[in-house]
mmCIF file of C-alpha atoms in Angstrom:
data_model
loop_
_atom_site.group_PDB
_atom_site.id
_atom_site.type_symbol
_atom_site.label_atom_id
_atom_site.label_comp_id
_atom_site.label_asym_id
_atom_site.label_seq_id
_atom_site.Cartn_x
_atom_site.Cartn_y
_atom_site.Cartn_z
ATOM 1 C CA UNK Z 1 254.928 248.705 85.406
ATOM 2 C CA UNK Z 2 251.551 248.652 83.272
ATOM 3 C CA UNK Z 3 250.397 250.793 80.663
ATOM 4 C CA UNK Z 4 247.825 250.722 78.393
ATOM 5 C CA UNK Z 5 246.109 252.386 75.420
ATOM 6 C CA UNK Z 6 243.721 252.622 72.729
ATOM 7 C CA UNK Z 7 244.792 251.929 69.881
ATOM 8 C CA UNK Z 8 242.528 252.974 66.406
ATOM 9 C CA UNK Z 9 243.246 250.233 63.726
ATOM 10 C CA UNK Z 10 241.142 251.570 61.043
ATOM 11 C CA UNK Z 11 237.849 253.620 59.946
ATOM 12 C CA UNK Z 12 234.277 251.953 59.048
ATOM 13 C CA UNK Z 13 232.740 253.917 56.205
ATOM 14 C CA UNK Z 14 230.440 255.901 58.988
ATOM 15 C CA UNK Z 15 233.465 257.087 60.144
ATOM 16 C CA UNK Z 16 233.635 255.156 63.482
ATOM 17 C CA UNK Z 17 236.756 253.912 64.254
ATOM 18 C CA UNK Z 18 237.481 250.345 64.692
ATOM 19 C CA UNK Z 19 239.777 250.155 68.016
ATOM 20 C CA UNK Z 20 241.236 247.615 70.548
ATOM 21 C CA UNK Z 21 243.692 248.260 73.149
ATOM 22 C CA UNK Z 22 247.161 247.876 73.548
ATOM 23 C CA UNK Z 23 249.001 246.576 76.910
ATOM 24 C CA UNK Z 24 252.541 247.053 77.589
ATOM 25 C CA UNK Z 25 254.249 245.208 80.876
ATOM 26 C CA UNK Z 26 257.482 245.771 82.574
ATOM 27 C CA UNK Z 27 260.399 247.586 82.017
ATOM 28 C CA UNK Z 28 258.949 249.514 78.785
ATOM 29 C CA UNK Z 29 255.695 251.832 78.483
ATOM 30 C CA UNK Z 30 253.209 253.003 76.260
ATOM 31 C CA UNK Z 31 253.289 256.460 75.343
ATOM 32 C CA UNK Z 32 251.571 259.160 73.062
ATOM 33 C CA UNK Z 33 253.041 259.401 69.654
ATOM 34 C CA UNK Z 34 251.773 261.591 66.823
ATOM 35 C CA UNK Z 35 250.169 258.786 64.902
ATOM 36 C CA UNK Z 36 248.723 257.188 68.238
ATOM 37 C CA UNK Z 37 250.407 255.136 71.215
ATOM 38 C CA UNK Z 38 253.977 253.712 70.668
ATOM 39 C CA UNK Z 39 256.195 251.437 72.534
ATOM 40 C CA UNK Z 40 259.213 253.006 74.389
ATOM 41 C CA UNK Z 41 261.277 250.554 75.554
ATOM 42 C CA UNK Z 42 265.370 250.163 76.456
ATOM 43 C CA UNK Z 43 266.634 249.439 73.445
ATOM 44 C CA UNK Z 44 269.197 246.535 74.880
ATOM 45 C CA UNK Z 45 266.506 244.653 76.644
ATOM 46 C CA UNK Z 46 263.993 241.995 74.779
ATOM 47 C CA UNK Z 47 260.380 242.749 74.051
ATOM 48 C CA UNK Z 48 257.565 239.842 73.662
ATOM 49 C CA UNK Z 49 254.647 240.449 71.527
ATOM 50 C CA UNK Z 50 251.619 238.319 72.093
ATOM 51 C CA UNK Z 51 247.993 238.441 70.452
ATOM 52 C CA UNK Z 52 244.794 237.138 70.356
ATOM 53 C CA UNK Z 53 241.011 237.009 68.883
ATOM 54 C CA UNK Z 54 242.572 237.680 65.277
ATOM 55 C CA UNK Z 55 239.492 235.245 64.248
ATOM 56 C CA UNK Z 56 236.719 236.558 66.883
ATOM 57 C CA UNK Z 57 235.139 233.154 67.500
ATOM 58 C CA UNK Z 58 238.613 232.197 68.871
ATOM 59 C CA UNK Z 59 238.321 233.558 72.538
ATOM 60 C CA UNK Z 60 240.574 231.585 74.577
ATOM 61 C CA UNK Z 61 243.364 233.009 73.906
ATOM 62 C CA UNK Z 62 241.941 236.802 75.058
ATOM 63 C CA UNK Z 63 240.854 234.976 78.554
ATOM 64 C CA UNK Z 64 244.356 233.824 78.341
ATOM 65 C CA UNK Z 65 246.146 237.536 78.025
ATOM 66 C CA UNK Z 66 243.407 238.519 80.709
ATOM 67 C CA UNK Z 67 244.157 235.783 83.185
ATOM 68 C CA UNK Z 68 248.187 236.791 82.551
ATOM 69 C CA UNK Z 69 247.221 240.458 82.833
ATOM 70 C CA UNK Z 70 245.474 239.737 86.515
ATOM 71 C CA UNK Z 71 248.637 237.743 87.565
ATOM 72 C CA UNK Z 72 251.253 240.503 86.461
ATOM 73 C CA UNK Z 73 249.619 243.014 88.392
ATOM 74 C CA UNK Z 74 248.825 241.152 91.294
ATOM 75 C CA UNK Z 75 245.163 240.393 91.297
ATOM 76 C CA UNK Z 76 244.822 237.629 90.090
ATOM 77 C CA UNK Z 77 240.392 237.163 90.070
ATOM 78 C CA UNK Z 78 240.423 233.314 89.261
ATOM 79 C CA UNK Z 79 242.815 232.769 91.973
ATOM 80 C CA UNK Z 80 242.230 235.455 94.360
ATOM 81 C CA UNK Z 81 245.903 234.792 95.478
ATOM 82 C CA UNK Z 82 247.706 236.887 93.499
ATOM 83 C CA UNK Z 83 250.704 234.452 93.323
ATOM 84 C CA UNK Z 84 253.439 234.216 90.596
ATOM 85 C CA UNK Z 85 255.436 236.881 89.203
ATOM 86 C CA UNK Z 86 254.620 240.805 88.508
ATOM 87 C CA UNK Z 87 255.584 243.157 86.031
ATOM 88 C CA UNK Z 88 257.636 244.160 88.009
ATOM 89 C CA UNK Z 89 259.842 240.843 88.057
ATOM 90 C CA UNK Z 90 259.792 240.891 83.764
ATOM 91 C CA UNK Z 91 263.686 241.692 82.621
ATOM 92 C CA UNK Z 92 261.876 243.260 79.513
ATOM 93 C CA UNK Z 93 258.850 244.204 78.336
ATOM 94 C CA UNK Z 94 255.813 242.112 77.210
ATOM 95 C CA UNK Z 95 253.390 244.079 74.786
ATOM 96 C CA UNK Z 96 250.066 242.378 74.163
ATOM 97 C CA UNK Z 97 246.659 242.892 72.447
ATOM 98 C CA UNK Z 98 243.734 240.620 73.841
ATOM 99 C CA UNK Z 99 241.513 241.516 70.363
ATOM 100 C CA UNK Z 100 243.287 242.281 67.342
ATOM 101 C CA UNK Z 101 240.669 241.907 64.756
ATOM 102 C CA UNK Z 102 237.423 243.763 66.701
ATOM 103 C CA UNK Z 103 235.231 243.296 62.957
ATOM 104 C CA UNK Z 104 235.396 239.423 63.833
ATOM 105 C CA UNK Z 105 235.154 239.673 67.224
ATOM 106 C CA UNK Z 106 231.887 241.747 67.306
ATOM 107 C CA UNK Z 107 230.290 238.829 64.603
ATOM 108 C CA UNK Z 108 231.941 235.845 66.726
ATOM 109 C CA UNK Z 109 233.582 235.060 62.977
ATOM 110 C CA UNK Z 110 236.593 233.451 61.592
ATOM 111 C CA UNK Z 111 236.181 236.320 58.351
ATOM 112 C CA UNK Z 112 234.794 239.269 58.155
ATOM 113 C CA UNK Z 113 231.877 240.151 55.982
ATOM 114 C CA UNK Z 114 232.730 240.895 52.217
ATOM 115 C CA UNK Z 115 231.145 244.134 52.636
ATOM 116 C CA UNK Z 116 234.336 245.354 55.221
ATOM 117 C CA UNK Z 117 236.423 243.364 53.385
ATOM 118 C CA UNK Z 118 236.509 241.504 49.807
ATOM 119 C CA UNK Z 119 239.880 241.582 48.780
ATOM 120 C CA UNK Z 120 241.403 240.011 52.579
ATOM 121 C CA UNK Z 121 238.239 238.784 54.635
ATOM 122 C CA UNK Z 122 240.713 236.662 56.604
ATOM 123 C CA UNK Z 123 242.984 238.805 58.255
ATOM 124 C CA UNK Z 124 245.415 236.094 58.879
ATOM 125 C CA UNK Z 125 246.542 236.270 55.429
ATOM 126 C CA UNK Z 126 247.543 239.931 54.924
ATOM 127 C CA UNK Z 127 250.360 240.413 56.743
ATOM 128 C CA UNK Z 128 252.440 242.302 57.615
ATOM 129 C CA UNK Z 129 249.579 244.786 56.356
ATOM 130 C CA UNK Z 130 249.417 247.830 54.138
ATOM 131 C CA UNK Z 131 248.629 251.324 55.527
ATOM 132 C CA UNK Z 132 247.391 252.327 52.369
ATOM 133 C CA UNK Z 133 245.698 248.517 51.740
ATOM 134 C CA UNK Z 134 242.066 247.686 52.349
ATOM 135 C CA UNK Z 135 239.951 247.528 55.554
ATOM 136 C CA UNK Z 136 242.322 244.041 57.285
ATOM 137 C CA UNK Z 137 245.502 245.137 54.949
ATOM 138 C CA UNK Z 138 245.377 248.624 57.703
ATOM 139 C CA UNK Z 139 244.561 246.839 60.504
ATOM 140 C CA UNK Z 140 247.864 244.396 60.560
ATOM 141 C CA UNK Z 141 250.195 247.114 58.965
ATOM 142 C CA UNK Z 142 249.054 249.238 62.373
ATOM 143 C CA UNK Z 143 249.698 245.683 64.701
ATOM 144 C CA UNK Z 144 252.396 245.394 63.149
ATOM 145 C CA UNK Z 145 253.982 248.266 64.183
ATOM 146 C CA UNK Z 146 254.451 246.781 67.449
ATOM 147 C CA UNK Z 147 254.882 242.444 66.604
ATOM 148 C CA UNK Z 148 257.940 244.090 64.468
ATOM 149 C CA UNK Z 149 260.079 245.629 67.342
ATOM 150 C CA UNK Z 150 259.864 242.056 69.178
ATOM 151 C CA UNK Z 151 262.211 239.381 69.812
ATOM 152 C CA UNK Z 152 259.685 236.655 69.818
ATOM 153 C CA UNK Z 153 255.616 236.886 69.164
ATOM 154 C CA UNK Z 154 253.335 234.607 70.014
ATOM 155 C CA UNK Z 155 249.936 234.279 68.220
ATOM 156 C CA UNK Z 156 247.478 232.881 70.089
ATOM 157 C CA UNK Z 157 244.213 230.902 67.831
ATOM 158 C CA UNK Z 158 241.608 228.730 69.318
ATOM 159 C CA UNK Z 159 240.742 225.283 67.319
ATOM 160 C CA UNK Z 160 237.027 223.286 67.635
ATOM 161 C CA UNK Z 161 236.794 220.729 70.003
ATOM 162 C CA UNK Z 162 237.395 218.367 67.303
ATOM 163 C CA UNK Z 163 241.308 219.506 67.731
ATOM 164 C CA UNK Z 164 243.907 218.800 69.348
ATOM 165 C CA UNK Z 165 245.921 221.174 71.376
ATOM 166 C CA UNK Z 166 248.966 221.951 69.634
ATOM 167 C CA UNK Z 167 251.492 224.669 68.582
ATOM 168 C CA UNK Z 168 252.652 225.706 64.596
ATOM 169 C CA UNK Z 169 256.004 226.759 63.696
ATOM 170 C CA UNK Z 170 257.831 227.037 61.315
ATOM 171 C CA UNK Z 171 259.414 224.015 60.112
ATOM 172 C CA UNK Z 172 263.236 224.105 60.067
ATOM 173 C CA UNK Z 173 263.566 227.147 62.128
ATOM 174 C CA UNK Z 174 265.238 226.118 64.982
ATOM 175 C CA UNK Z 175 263.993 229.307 67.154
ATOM 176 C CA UNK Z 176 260.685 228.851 66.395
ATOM 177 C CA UNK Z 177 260.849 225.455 67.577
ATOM 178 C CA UNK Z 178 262.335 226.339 70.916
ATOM 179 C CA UNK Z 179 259.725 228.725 71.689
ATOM 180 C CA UNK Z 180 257.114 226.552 70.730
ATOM 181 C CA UNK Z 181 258.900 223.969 73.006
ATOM 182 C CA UNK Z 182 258.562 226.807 75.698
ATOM 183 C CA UNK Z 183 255.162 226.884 75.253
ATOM 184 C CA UNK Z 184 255.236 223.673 76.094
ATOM 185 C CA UNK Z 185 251.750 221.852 74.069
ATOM 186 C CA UNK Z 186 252.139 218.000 73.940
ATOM 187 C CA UNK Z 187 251.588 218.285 70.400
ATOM 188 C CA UNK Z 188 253.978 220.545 67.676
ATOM 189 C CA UNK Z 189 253.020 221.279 64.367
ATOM 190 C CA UNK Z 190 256.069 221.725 61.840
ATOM 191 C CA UNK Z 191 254.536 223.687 59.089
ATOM 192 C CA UNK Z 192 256.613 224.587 55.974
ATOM 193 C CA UNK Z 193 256.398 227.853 53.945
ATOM 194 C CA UNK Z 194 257.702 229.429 50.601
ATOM 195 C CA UNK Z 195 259.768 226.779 48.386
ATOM 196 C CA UNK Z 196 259.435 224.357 50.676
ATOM 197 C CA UNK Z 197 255.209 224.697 50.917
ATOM 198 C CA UNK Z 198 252.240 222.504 49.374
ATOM 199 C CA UNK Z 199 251.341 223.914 46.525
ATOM 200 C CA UNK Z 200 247.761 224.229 47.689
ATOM 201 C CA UNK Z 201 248.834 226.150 50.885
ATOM 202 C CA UNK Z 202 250.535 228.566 48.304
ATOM 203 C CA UNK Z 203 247.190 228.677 46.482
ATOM 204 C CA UNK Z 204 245.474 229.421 50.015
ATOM 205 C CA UNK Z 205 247.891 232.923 50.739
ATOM 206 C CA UNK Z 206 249.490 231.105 53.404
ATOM 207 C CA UNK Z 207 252.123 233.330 53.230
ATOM 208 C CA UNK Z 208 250.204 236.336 54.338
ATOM 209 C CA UNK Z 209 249.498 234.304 57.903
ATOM 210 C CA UNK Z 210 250.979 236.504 60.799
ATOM 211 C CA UNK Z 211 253.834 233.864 61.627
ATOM 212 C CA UNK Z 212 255.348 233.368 58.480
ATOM 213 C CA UNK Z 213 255.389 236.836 58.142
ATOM 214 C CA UNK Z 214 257.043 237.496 61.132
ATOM 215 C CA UNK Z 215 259.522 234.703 61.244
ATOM 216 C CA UNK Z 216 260.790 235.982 57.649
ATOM 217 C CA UNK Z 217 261.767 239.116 59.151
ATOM 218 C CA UNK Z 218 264.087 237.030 61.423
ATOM 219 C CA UNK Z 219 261.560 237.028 64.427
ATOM 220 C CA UNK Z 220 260.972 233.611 66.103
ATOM 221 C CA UNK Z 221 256.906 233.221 66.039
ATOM 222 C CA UNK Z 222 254.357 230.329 66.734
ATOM 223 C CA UNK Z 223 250.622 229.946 66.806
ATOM 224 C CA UNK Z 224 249.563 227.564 69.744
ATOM 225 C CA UNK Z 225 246.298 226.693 69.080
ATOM 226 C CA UNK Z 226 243.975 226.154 72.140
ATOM 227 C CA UNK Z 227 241.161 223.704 72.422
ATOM 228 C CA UNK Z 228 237.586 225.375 71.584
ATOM 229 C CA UNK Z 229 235.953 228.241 69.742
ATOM 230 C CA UNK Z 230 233.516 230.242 70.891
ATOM 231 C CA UNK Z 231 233.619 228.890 74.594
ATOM 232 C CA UNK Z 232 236.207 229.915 77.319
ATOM 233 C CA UNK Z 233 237.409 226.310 78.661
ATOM 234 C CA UNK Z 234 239.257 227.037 81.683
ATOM 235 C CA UNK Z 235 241.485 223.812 81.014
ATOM 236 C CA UNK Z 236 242.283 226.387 77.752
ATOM 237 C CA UNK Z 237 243.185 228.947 79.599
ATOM 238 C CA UNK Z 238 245.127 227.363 82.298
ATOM 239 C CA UNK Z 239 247.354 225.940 79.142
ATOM 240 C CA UNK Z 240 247.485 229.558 77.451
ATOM 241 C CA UNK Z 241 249.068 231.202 80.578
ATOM 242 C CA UNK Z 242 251.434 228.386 81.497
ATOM 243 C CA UNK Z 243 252.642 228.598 78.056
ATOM 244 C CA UNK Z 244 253.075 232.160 77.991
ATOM 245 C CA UNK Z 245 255.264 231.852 81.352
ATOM 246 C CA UNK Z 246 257.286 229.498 79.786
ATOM 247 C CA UNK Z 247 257.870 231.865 76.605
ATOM 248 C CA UNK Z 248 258.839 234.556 79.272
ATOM 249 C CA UNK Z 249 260.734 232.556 80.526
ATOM 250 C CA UNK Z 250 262.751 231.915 77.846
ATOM 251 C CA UNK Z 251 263.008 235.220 76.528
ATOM 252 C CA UNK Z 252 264.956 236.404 79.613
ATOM 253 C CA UNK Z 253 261.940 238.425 81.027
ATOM 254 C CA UNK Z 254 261.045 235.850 83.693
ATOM 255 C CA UNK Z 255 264.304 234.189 86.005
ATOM 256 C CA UNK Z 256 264.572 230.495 85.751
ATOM 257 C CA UNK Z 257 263.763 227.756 82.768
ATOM 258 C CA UNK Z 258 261.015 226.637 80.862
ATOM 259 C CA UNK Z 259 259.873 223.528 81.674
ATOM 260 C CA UNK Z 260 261.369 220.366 80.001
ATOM 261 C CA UNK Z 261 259.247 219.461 76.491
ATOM 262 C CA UNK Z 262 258.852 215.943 75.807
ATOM 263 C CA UNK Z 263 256.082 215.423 72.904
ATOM 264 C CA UNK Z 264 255.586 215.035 69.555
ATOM 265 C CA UNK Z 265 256.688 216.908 66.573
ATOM 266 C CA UNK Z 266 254.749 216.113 63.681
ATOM 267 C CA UNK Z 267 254.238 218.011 60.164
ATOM 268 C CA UNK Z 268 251.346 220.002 59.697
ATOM 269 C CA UNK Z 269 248.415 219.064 57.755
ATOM 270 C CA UNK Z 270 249.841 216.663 55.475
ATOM 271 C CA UNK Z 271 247.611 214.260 55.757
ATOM 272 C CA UNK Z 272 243.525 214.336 55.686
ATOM 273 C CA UNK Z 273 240.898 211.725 55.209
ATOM 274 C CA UNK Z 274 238.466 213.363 52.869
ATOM 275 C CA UNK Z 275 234.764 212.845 52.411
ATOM 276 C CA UNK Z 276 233.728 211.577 48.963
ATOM 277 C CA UNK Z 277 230.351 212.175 48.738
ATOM 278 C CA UNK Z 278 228.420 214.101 50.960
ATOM 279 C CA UNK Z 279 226.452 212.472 54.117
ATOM 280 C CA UNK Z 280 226.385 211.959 57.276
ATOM 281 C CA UNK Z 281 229.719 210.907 59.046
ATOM 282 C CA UNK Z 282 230.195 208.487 61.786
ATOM 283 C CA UNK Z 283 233.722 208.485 63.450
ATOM 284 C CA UNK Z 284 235.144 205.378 64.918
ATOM 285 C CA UNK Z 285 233.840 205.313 68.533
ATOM 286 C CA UNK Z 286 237.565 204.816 70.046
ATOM 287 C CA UNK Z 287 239.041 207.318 67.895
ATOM 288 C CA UNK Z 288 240.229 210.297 70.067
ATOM 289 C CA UNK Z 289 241.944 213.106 68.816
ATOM 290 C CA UNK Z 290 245.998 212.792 69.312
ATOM 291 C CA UNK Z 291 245.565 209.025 69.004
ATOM 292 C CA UNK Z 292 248.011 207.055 66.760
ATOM 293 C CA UNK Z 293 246.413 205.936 63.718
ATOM 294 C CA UNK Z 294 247.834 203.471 60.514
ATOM 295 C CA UNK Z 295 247.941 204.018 56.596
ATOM 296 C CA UNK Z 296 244.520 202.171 56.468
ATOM 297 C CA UNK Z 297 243.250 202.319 59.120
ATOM 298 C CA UNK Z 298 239.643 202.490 59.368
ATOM 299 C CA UNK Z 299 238.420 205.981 61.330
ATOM 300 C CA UNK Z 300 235.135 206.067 60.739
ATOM 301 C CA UNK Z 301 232.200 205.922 57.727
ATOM 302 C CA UNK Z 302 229.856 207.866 55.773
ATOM 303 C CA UNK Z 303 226.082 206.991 55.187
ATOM 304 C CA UNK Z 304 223.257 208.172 53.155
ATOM 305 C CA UNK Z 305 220.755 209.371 55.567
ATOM 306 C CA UNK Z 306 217.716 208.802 53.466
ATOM 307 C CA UNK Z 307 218.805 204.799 51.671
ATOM 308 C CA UNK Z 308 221.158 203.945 54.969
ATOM 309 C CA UNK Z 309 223.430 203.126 52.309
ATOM 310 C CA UNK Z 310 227.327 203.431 53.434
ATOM 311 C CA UNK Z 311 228.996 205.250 51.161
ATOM 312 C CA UNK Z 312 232.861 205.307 52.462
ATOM 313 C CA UNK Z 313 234.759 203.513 54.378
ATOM 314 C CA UNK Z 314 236.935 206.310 55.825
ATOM 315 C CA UNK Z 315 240.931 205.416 56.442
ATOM 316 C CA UNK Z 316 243.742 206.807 57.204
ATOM 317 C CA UNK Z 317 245.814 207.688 53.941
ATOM 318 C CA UNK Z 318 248.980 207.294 56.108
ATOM 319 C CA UNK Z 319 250.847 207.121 59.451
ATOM 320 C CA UNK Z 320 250.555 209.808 62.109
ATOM 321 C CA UNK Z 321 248.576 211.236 64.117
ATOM 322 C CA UNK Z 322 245.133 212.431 64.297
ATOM 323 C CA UNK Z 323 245.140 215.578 65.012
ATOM 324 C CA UNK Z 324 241.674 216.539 64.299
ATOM 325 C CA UNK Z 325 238.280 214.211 64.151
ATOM 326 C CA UNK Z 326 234.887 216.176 62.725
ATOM 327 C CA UNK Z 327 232.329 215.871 65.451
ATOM 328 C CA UNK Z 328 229.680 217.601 63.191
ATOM 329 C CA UNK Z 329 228.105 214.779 61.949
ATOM 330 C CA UNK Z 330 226.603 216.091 58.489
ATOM 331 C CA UNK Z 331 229.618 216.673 56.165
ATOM 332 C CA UNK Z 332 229.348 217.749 52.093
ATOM 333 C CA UNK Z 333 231.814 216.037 49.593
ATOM 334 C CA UNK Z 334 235.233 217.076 49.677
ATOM 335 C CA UNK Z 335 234.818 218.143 53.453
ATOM 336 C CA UNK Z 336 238.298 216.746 56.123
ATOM 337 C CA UNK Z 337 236.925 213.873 58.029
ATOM 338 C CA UNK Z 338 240.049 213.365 60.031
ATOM 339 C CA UNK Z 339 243.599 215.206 59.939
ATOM 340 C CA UNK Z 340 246.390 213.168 59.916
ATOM 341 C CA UNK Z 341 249.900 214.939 61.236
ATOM 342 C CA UNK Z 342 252.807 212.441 60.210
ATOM 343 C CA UNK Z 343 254.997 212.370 63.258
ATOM 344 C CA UNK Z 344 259.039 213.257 62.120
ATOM 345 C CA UNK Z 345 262.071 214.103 64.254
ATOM 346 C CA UNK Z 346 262.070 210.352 63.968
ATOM 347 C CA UNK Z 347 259.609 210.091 67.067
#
């Protein structure tokens, strides 16, 4: 079974109401509540919540929930084969919203404009929302109506092309690591939170992000990042939906396994090779993200564009990985050349 419905997150000062819709597969429904849709599902069967578009320039992972949508219901339109399963094979239900932050989306941004928004431009750091909060606060207090009855949510982001693909969880959680297993990226990202955080991720409101907020209340989240913003990269896609089967699949709604994981766990954004003045920055030509790289290793330089004068000697501050290499070649001081992700798990 499918159902669908609009769903109004919040009100623009005009008075126009900011919506997306919400989809609900298998064995529960959406139905017409007195606030707007709600979920009614058997209470002793698990429900998956998945997302996308939360920054609008990050589009993959809508095409992803699309592509998944076409094979649950049978028509598939890459395919044309309509193969795999159909709702009506899920042991559960699987609730998903393709756009959850429509102000982004509409400006292809990562924020929204401090005119919508000045006290949480990012919506990825105000949850799990207010319904009396400001424009973003509203909008994930109403999402979260529905990521909060789940048993496991998965919040799909795009990164640049500069990025590997990889999946965040949260670091020490041993369900969140299993799902992000099931979703099966070559590349995990252990990322701590609270007492156990950076102090400059604390500083950044890290934990208003959607996972941490989540996985606090006890439900097992992760944030797979696909390759590319802005572009839908079929290669993306393909990797979105295969992960997504395997989270089914270990949630119980789909028969059989996930896939085997064999990659690398690393910890997340430790490491970064920053610029110290501002130029123009030339990586190494043989540097690749998700290659190996040495504490001193050299991954590149930066020049002054007018003298030709080199003014770093970019390297690696330690061992890891590099899990991200900036392609845009005009950087400004203080700006990540390279992320570094120091592999643990002893791997």
């Amino acid at each position: 079974m499918h159902t669908s419905r609009s769903l109004t997150l919040a009100r623009l000062p005009s008075g126009v109401p900011v919506r997306t819709t919400v989809h609900a597969y298998g064995e529960g429904e959406l139905v017409d509540g007195d606030g707007g849709p709600e979920l009614d599902a058997p209470a002793d069967s698990p429900v998956v919540y998945a997302q996308a578009a939360q920054h609008g320039r990050e589009v993959n992972g809508a095409a992803v929930l699309r592509r998944l949508h076409d094979r649950l219901v049978g028509s598939d339109s890459e395919t044309g084969d309509g193969d795999g399963p159909s709702a009506a094979d899920l042991d559960g239900t699987l609730v998903t919203v393709p756009v959850a932050d429509p102000l982004t989306f509409d400006r292809v941004s990562y924020t929204t404009p401090e005119s919508l928004d000045s006290r949480q431009p990012n919506m990825n750091r105000c949850w799990p929302g207010d319904a009396a909060g400001s424009l973003h606060e509203r909008m994930a207090a109403r999402l979260w109506a529905f990521a909060s009855e789940a048993d496991a949510v998965v919040d799909l982001h795009t990164g640049s092309p500069a990025m590997a693909t990889h999946a965040v969880y949260m670091r020490g959680d041993e369900d969140c690591r299993g799902l992000a297993e099931a979703f099966g990226t070559d590349l995990l990202l252990a990322e701590a939170a609270g007492d156990d955080a950076d102090t400059e991720w604390d500083e950044r409101g890290f934990a208003g992000k959607f996972r941490v907020a989540a996985t606090r209340e006890g439900i097992p989240t992760i944030t797979p990042e696909l390759a590319h913003s802005k572009e839908i990269v079929p290669e993306a896609v393909a990797t979105g939906v295969t992960g997504m089967l395997g989270v089914l699949r270990r949630e119980g709604l789909l028969a059989g396994d996930p896939d085997p994981w064999d990659g690398t766990v690393a910890r997340n954004h430790l490491g970064r090779v920053i610029a110290d003045d501002s130029g123009l920055f030339v990586p190494e030509p043989d540097l690749a993200v998700g290659d190996r790289v040495e504490d001193g290793e050299r991954v590149g330089e930066v020049f002054d564009p007018t003298t030709f004068e080199t003014l770093q000697v970019a390297r690696a501050d330690r061992d890891g990985i590099a899990y991200s290499v900036a392609r845009e070649s005009t950087v400004t001081a203080g700006a990540t050349l390279v992320g570094v992700a120091e592999r643990i798990d002893g791997e």
